[in-house]
Short mmCIF file of N, CA and C in Angstrom, two decimals:
data_model
loop_
_atom_site.label_atom_id
_atom_site.label_comp_id
_atom_site.label_asym_id
_atom_site.label_seq_id
_atom_site.Cartn_x
_atom_site.Cartn_y
_atom_site.Cartn_z
N UNK A 1 49.40 -178.65 25.25
CA UNK A 1 48.34 -179.56 24.77
C UNK A 1 47.75 -180.47 25.93
N UNK A 2 46.49 -180.59 25.81
CA UNK A 2 45.75 -181.34 26.86
C UNK A 2 46.13 -182.80 26.77
N UNK A 3 46.38 -183.32 28.02
CA UNK A 3 46.56 -184.74 28.17
C UNK A 3 45.65 -185.39 29.15
N UNK A 4 45.25 -186.53 28.86
CA UNK A 4 44.41 -187.23 29.71
C UNK A 4 45.03 -188.57 30.18
N UNK A 5 45.27 -188.65 31.41
CA UNK A 5 45.94 -189.82 32.05
C UNK A 5 45.14 -190.36 33.19
N UNK A 6 44.48 -191.40 32.95
CA UNK A 6 43.57 -191.99 33.91
C UNK A 6 44.49 -193.07 34.83
N UNK A 7 44.01 -193.15 36.09
CA UNK A 7 44.75 -194.11 37.00
C UNK A 7 43.75 -194.59 38.10
N UNK A 8 44.16 -195.63 38.78
CA UNK A 8 43.34 -196.11 39.91
C UNK A 8 42.59 -197.39 39.64
N UNK A 9 42.67 -197.89 38.49
CA UNK A 9 42.04 -199.10 38.06
C UNK A 9 42.79 -200.40 38.68
N UNK A 10 42.18 -201.52 38.50
CA UNK A 10 42.82 -202.73 39.03
C UNK A 10 41.94 -203.84 39.14
N UNK A 11 42.32 -204.93 39.65
CA UNK A 11 41.61 -206.08 40.01
C UNK A 11 40.84 -206.03 41.29
N UNK A 12 39.61 -206.25 41.31
CA UNK A 12 38.85 -206.10 42.59
C UNK A 12 37.79 -207.18 42.62
N UNK A 13 37.47 -207.67 43.81
CA UNK A 13 36.38 -208.62 43.87
C UNK A 13 35.07 -207.95 43.87
N UNK A 14 34.11 -208.77 43.54
CA UNK A 14 32.66 -208.12 43.57
C UNK A 14 32.36 -207.54 44.93
N UNK A 15 31.84 -206.45 44.95
CA UNK A 15 31.44 -205.71 46.20
C UNK A 15 32.64 -204.77 46.65
N UNK A 16 33.65 -204.89 45.93
CA UNK A 16 34.81 -203.90 46.35
C UNK A 16 34.61 -202.51 45.80
N UNK A 17 35.69 -201.81 46.05
CA UNK A 17 35.61 -200.32 45.70
C UNK A 17 36.81 -200.00 44.94
N UNK A 18 36.88 -199.01 44.12
CA UNK A 18 37.93 -198.29 43.60
C UNK A 18 37.67 -196.87 43.30
N UNK A 19 38.75 -196.05 43.33
CA UNK A 19 38.66 -194.64 43.03
C UNK A 19 39.62 -194.35 41.85
N UNK A 20 38.92 -193.92 40.84
CA UNK A 20 39.70 -193.57 39.56
C UNK A 20 40.05 -192.01 39.63
N UNK A 21 41.25 -191.71 39.12
CA UNK A 21 41.67 -190.26 39.07
C UNK A 21 42.03 -189.83 37.65
N UNK A 22 41.84 -188.62 37.43
CA UNK A 22 42.18 -188.03 36.10
C UNK A 22 42.66 -186.61 36.29
N UNK A 23 43.94 -186.31 36.45
CA UNK A 23 44.47 -184.99 36.65
C UNK A 23 44.41 -184.22 35.33
N UNK A 24 44.04 -182.99 35.56
CA UNK A 24 44.04 -182.01 34.33
C UNK A 24 45.52 -181.65 33.94
N UNK A 25 45.85 -181.88 32.73
CA UNK A 25 47.17 -181.50 32.24
C UNK A 25 46.98 -180.66 30.97
N UNK A 26 47.38 -179.44 30.92
CA UNK A 26 47.31 -178.61 29.74
C UNK A 26 45.96 -178.01 29.55
N UNK A 27 45.05 -178.12 30.53
CA UNK A 27 43.78 -177.54 30.52
C UNK A 27 43.26 -177.29 31.96
N UNK A 28 42.28 -176.33 32.08
CA UNK A 28 41.77 -175.98 33.39
C UNK A 28 40.56 -176.80 33.66
N UNK A 29 40.66 -177.59 34.72
CA UNK A 29 39.55 -178.51 35.08
C UNK A 29 38.21 -177.78 35.27
N UNK A 30 38.15 -176.56 35.94
CA UNK A 30 36.99 -175.90 36.30
C UNK A 30 36.34 -175.27 35.07
N UNK A 31 37.04 -175.19 33.97
CA UNK A 31 36.58 -174.51 32.83
C UNK A 31 35.55 -175.28 31.87
N UNK A 32 35.54 -176.64 32.13
CA UNK A 32 34.83 -177.61 31.34
C UNK A 32 33.91 -178.53 31.96
N UNK A 33 32.90 -178.97 31.34
CA UNK A 33 32.23 -180.16 31.73
C UNK A 33 33.12 -181.35 31.61
N UNK A 34 32.95 -182.26 32.50
CA UNK A 34 33.87 -183.41 32.52
C UNK A 34 33.03 -184.73 32.59
N UNK A 35 33.62 -185.80 32.25
CA UNK A 35 32.91 -187.09 32.26
C UNK A 35 33.87 -188.26 32.36
N UNK A 36 33.39 -189.35 32.90
CA UNK A 36 34.00 -190.62 32.85
C UNK A 36 33.22 -191.53 31.87
N UNK A 37 33.97 -192.26 31.10
CA UNK A 37 33.45 -193.20 30.11
C UNK A 37 33.95 -194.59 30.43
N UNK A 38 33.46 -195.66 29.80
CA UNK A 38 33.97 -196.92 29.93
C UNK A 38 33.74 -197.73 28.62
N UNK A 39 34.58 -198.63 28.43
CA UNK A 39 34.45 -199.44 27.18
C UNK A 39 34.77 -200.84 27.58
N UNK A 40 33.81 -201.80 27.58
CA UNK A 40 33.88 -203.12 27.81
C UNK A 40 34.45 -203.91 26.55
N UNK A 41 35.10 -204.89 26.73
CA UNK A 41 35.62 -205.69 25.58
C UNK A 41 34.39 -205.95 24.64
N UNK A 42 34.66 -205.65 23.35
CA UNK A 42 33.64 -205.82 22.35
C UNK A 42 32.52 -204.90 22.26
N UNK A 43 32.53 -203.87 23.15
CA UNK A 43 31.42 -202.93 23.22
C UNK A 43 31.94 -201.55 22.91
N UNK A 44 30.95 -200.72 22.64
CA UNK A 44 31.23 -199.28 22.36
C UNK A 44 31.60 -198.51 23.66
N UNK A 45 32.35 -197.42 23.51
CA UNK A 45 32.57 -196.66 24.76
C UNK A 45 31.27 -195.88 25.11
N UNK A 46 31.02 -195.81 26.38
CA UNK A 46 29.77 -195.17 26.80
C UNK A 46 30.18 -194.31 27.91
N UNK A 47 29.26 -193.25 28.14
CA UNK A 47 29.49 -192.32 29.21
C UNK A 47 28.95 -193.02 30.45
N UNK A 48 29.65 -192.88 31.56
CA UNK A 48 29.19 -193.44 32.85
C UNK A 48 28.75 -192.30 33.81
N UNK A 49 29.41 -191.27 33.82
CA UNK A 49 29.02 -190.23 34.73
C UNK A 49 29.63 -188.84 34.25
N UNK A 50 28.86 -187.82 34.43
CA UNK A 50 29.34 -186.47 34.09
C UNK A 50 29.22 -185.50 35.12
N UNK A 51 29.95 -184.41 35.08
CA UNK A 51 29.88 -183.31 35.99
C UNK A 51 30.09 -182.04 35.24
N UNK A 52 29.07 -181.19 35.41
CA UNK A 52 29.14 -179.96 34.59
C UNK A 52 29.95 -178.92 35.33
N UNK A 53 30.28 -177.83 34.69
CA UNK A 53 31.12 -176.74 35.23
C UNK A 53 30.48 -176.20 36.50
N UNK A 54 29.21 -176.25 36.67
CA UNK A 54 28.56 -175.74 37.81
C UNK A 54 28.37 -176.77 38.93
N UNK A 55 28.82 -178.04 38.64
CA UNK A 55 28.81 -179.04 39.61
C UNK A 55 27.65 -180.00 39.51
N UNK A 56 26.87 -179.80 38.50
CA UNK A 56 25.70 -180.70 38.36
C UNK A 56 26.17 -182.01 37.90
N UNK A 57 25.69 -183.12 38.43
CA UNK A 57 26.21 -184.42 38.06
C UNK A 57 25.16 -185.16 37.26
N UNK A 58 25.59 -186.16 36.48
CA UNK A 58 24.63 -186.93 35.62
C UNK A 58 25.32 -188.36 35.57
N UNK A 59 24.39 -189.29 35.81
CA UNK A 59 24.79 -190.69 35.86
C UNK A 59 24.00 -191.53 34.81
N UNK A 60 24.54 -192.50 34.33
CA UNK A 60 23.81 -193.36 33.34
C UNK A 60 23.04 -194.52 34.19
N UNK A 61 21.81 -194.68 33.99
CA UNK A 61 21.09 -195.69 34.57
C UNK A 61 21.10 -195.70 36.12
N UNK A 62 21.29 -196.84 36.66
CA UNK A 62 21.35 -196.96 38.13
C UNK A 62 22.71 -196.85 38.69
N UNK A 63 23.69 -196.38 37.93
CA UNK A 63 25.02 -196.25 38.47
C UNK A 63 25.07 -195.19 39.55
N UNK A 64 24.20 -194.24 39.61
CA UNK A 64 24.16 -193.31 40.64
C UNK A 64 24.14 -193.90 42.03
N UNK A 65 23.62 -195.04 42.11
CA UNK A 65 23.58 -195.68 43.36
C UNK A 65 24.87 -196.18 43.87
N UNK A 66 25.78 -196.39 42.96
CA UNK A 66 27.15 -197.01 43.39
C UNK A 66 28.29 -196.17 42.92
N UNK A 67 28.15 -195.26 41.98
CA UNK A 67 29.31 -194.40 41.56
C UNK A 67 29.09 -192.92 41.93
N UNK A 68 30.20 -192.30 42.18
CA UNK A 68 30.23 -190.86 42.41
C UNK A 68 31.28 -190.23 41.72
N UNK A 69 30.90 -189.19 40.87
CA UNK A 69 31.84 -188.40 40.16
C UNK A 69 32.10 -187.06 40.91
N UNK A 70 33.27 -186.66 40.98
CA UNK A 70 33.56 -185.47 41.70
C UNK A 70 34.90 -184.80 41.09
N UNK A 71 35.20 -183.63 41.46
CA UNK A 71 36.41 -182.98 40.99
C UNK A 71 36.96 -182.08 42.12
N UNK A 72 38.18 -181.95 42.14
CA UNK A 72 38.88 -181.18 43.18
C UNK A 72 39.56 -180.09 42.35
N UNK A 73 39.07 -178.92 42.45
CA UNK A 73 39.74 -177.71 41.74
C UNK A 73 40.97 -177.31 42.29
N UNK A 74 41.26 -177.74 43.55
CA UNK A 74 42.47 -177.27 44.21
C UNK A 74 43.69 -178.01 43.65
N UNK A 75 43.49 -179.31 43.33
CA UNK A 75 44.58 -180.12 42.72
C UNK A 75 44.16 -180.43 41.20
N UNK A 76 43.18 -179.92 40.73
CA UNK A 76 42.86 -180.03 39.34
C UNK A 76 42.61 -181.53 38.92
N UNK A 77 41.91 -182.33 39.77
CA UNK A 77 41.80 -183.66 39.41
C UNK A 77 40.26 -184.06 39.44
N UNK A 78 39.95 -184.92 38.43
CA UNK A 78 38.54 -185.51 38.38
C UNK A 78 38.63 -186.90 39.03
N UNK A 79 37.64 -187.21 39.74
CA UNK A 79 37.59 -188.61 40.33
C UNK A 79 36.35 -189.35 40.02
N UNK A 80 36.41 -190.65 40.11
CA UNK A 80 35.20 -191.54 39.98
C UNK A 80 35.32 -192.58 41.15
N UNK A 81 34.51 -192.41 42.27
CA UNK A 81 34.47 -193.34 43.23
C UNK A 81 33.46 -194.40 42.90
N UNK A 82 33.90 -195.61 42.85
CA UNK A 82 32.99 -196.80 42.46
C UNK A 82 32.94 -197.74 43.65
N UNK A 83 31.71 -197.92 44.19
CA UNK A 83 31.47 -198.81 45.20
C UNK A 83 30.65 -200.07 44.80
N UNK A 84 30.68 -201.10 45.55
CA UNK A 84 29.81 -202.23 45.27
C UNK A 84 30.04 -202.74 43.92
N UNK A 85 31.26 -202.86 43.41
CA UNK A 85 31.55 -203.14 42.07
C UNK A 85 31.01 -204.56 41.65
N UNK A 86 30.59 -204.69 40.49
CA UNK A 86 29.99 -205.85 39.92
C UNK A 86 30.80 -206.36 38.65
N UNK A 87 30.76 -207.62 38.37
CA UNK A 87 31.44 -208.11 37.27
C UNK A 87 31.11 -207.32 35.93
N UNK A 88 29.87 -206.90 35.82
CA UNK A 88 29.54 -206.12 34.60
C UNK A 88 30.17 -204.67 34.52
N UNK A 89 30.85 -204.27 35.60
CA UNK A 89 31.55 -203.09 35.57
C UNK A 89 33.02 -203.17 34.95
N UNK A 90 33.37 -204.47 34.63
CA UNK A 90 34.60 -204.68 34.04
C UNK A 90 34.79 -203.95 32.71
N UNK A 91 35.71 -203.09 32.64
CA UNK A 91 35.91 -202.29 31.39
C UNK A 91 37.21 -201.41 31.57
N UNK A 92 37.51 -200.81 30.48
CA UNK A 92 38.58 -199.72 30.59
C UNK A 92 37.84 -198.44 30.70
N UNK A 93 38.22 -197.75 31.68
CA UNK A 93 37.68 -196.34 31.93
C UNK A 93 38.40 -195.25 31.51
N UNK A 94 37.87 -194.28 30.90
CA UNK A 94 38.55 -193.11 30.40
C UNK A 94 37.74 -191.82 30.98
N UNK A 95 38.58 -190.75 30.99
CA UNK A 95 37.98 -189.45 31.35
C UNK A 95 38.21 -188.60 30.08
N UNK A 96 37.39 -187.61 29.98
CA UNK A 96 37.45 -186.55 28.94
C UNK A 96 36.69 -185.42 29.35
N UNK A 97 36.86 -184.24 28.58
CA UNK A 97 36.24 -182.97 28.90
C UNK A 97 35.56 -182.39 27.76
N UNK A 98 34.57 -181.54 28.09
CA UNK A 98 33.81 -180.92 27.12
C UNK A 98 32.32 -181.42 27.11
N UNK A 99 32.06 -182.56 27.85
CA UNK A 99 30.73 -183.12 27.91
C UNK A 99 30.43 -183.57 29.32
N UNK A 100 29.15 -183.48 29.72
CA UNK A 100 28.73 -184.10 30.88
C UNK A 100 27.55 -185.04 30.64
N UNK A 101 27.16 -185.17 29.42
CA UNK A 101 26.05 -186.01 29.07
C UNK A 101 26.43 -186.90 27.84
N UNK A 102 25.64 -187.87 27.61
CA UNK A 102 25.82 -188.66 26.44
C UNK A 102 25.36 -187.82 25.14
N UNK A 103 25.58 -188.40 24.03
CA UNK A 103 25.32 -187.74 22.72
C UNK A 103 25.98 -186.43 22.68
N UNK A 104 27.20 -186.35 23.04
CA UNK A 104 28.01 -185.16 22.95
C UNK A 104 29.50 -185.63 22.74
N UNK A 105 30.10 -184.90 21.81
CA UNK A 105 31.48 -185.41 21.50
C UNK A 105 32.53 -184.55 22.35
N UNK A 106 33.28 -185.36 23.15
CA UNK A 106 34.19 -184.62 24.05
C UNK A 106 35.36 -184.01 23.24
N UNK A 107 36.07 -183.18 23.88
CA UNK A 107 37.07 -182.29 23.25
C UNK A 107 38.37 -182.96 23.19
N UNK A 108 38.74 -183.62 24.27
CA UNK A 108 40.06 -184.12 24.36
C UNK A 108 40.35 -185.37 23.54
N UNK A 109 41.64 -185.60 23.29
CA UNK A 109 42.09 -186.84 22.65
C UNK A 109 41.98 -187.99 23.72
N UNK A 110 41.52 -189.14 23.36
CA UNK A 110 41.39 -190.16 24.40
C UNK A 110 42.83 -190.68 24.94
N UNK A 111 42.84 -190.88 26.24
CA UNK A 111 44.03 -191.38 26.73
C UNK A 111 44.10 -192.91 26.69
N UNK A 112 44.94 -193.56 27.52
CA UNK A 112 45.04 -195.05 27.45
C UNK A 112 43.93 -195.65 28.31
N UNK A 113 43.36 -194.86 29.19
CA UNK A 113 42.32 -195.41 30.07
C UNK A 113 42.97 -196.23 31.27
N UNK A 114 42.10 -196.55 32.15
CA UNK A 114 42.61 -197.48 33.24
C UNK A 114 41.70 -198.62 33.29
N UNK A 115 42.31 -199.81 33.41
CA UNK A 115 41.45 -200.99 33.38
C UNK A 115 40.95 -201.35 34.75
N UNK A 116 39.65 -201.74 34.68
CA UNK A 116 38.95 -202.22 35.98
C UNK A 116 38.45 -203.65 35.64
N UNK A 117 38.92 -204.58 36.51
CA UNK A 117 38.38 -205.94 36.45
C UNK A 117 37.84 -206.36 37.68
N UNK A 118 36.57 -206.66 37.62
CA UNK A 118 35.81 -207.14 38.75
C UNK A 118 35.66 -208.63 38.61
N UNK A 119 36.23 -209.31 39.52
CA UNK A 119 36.18 -210.86 39.43
C UNK A 119 36.63 -211.46 40.77
N UNK A 120 35.95 -212.55 41.01
CA UNK A 120 36.39 -213.33 42.27
C UNK A 120 37.41 -214.39 41.92
#
């Protein structure tokens, strides 16, 4: 059974960086489109960045300037490198598979997510 376990979040000052990780468990990373999502308090979950099976990436808005989605097939892990973090990036971040774009229902059951707090 597929499991989604995100890690790497934490408290960081504005301008700082974090790298989130999502290892594939019970499914093959390279077989699916993948994406990172986030949900801020009181807001709906939204796609942040996606990567297709052929490696094409997709970012929401201007996040491409600060975030980088990648995957390592050798260790079966999806990553999200986040640089120059801003307070508005504060949210719980989730990974899922089956989609690399918005308006698409991902396949996996949602994990617990990893919390990112950007604050001075």
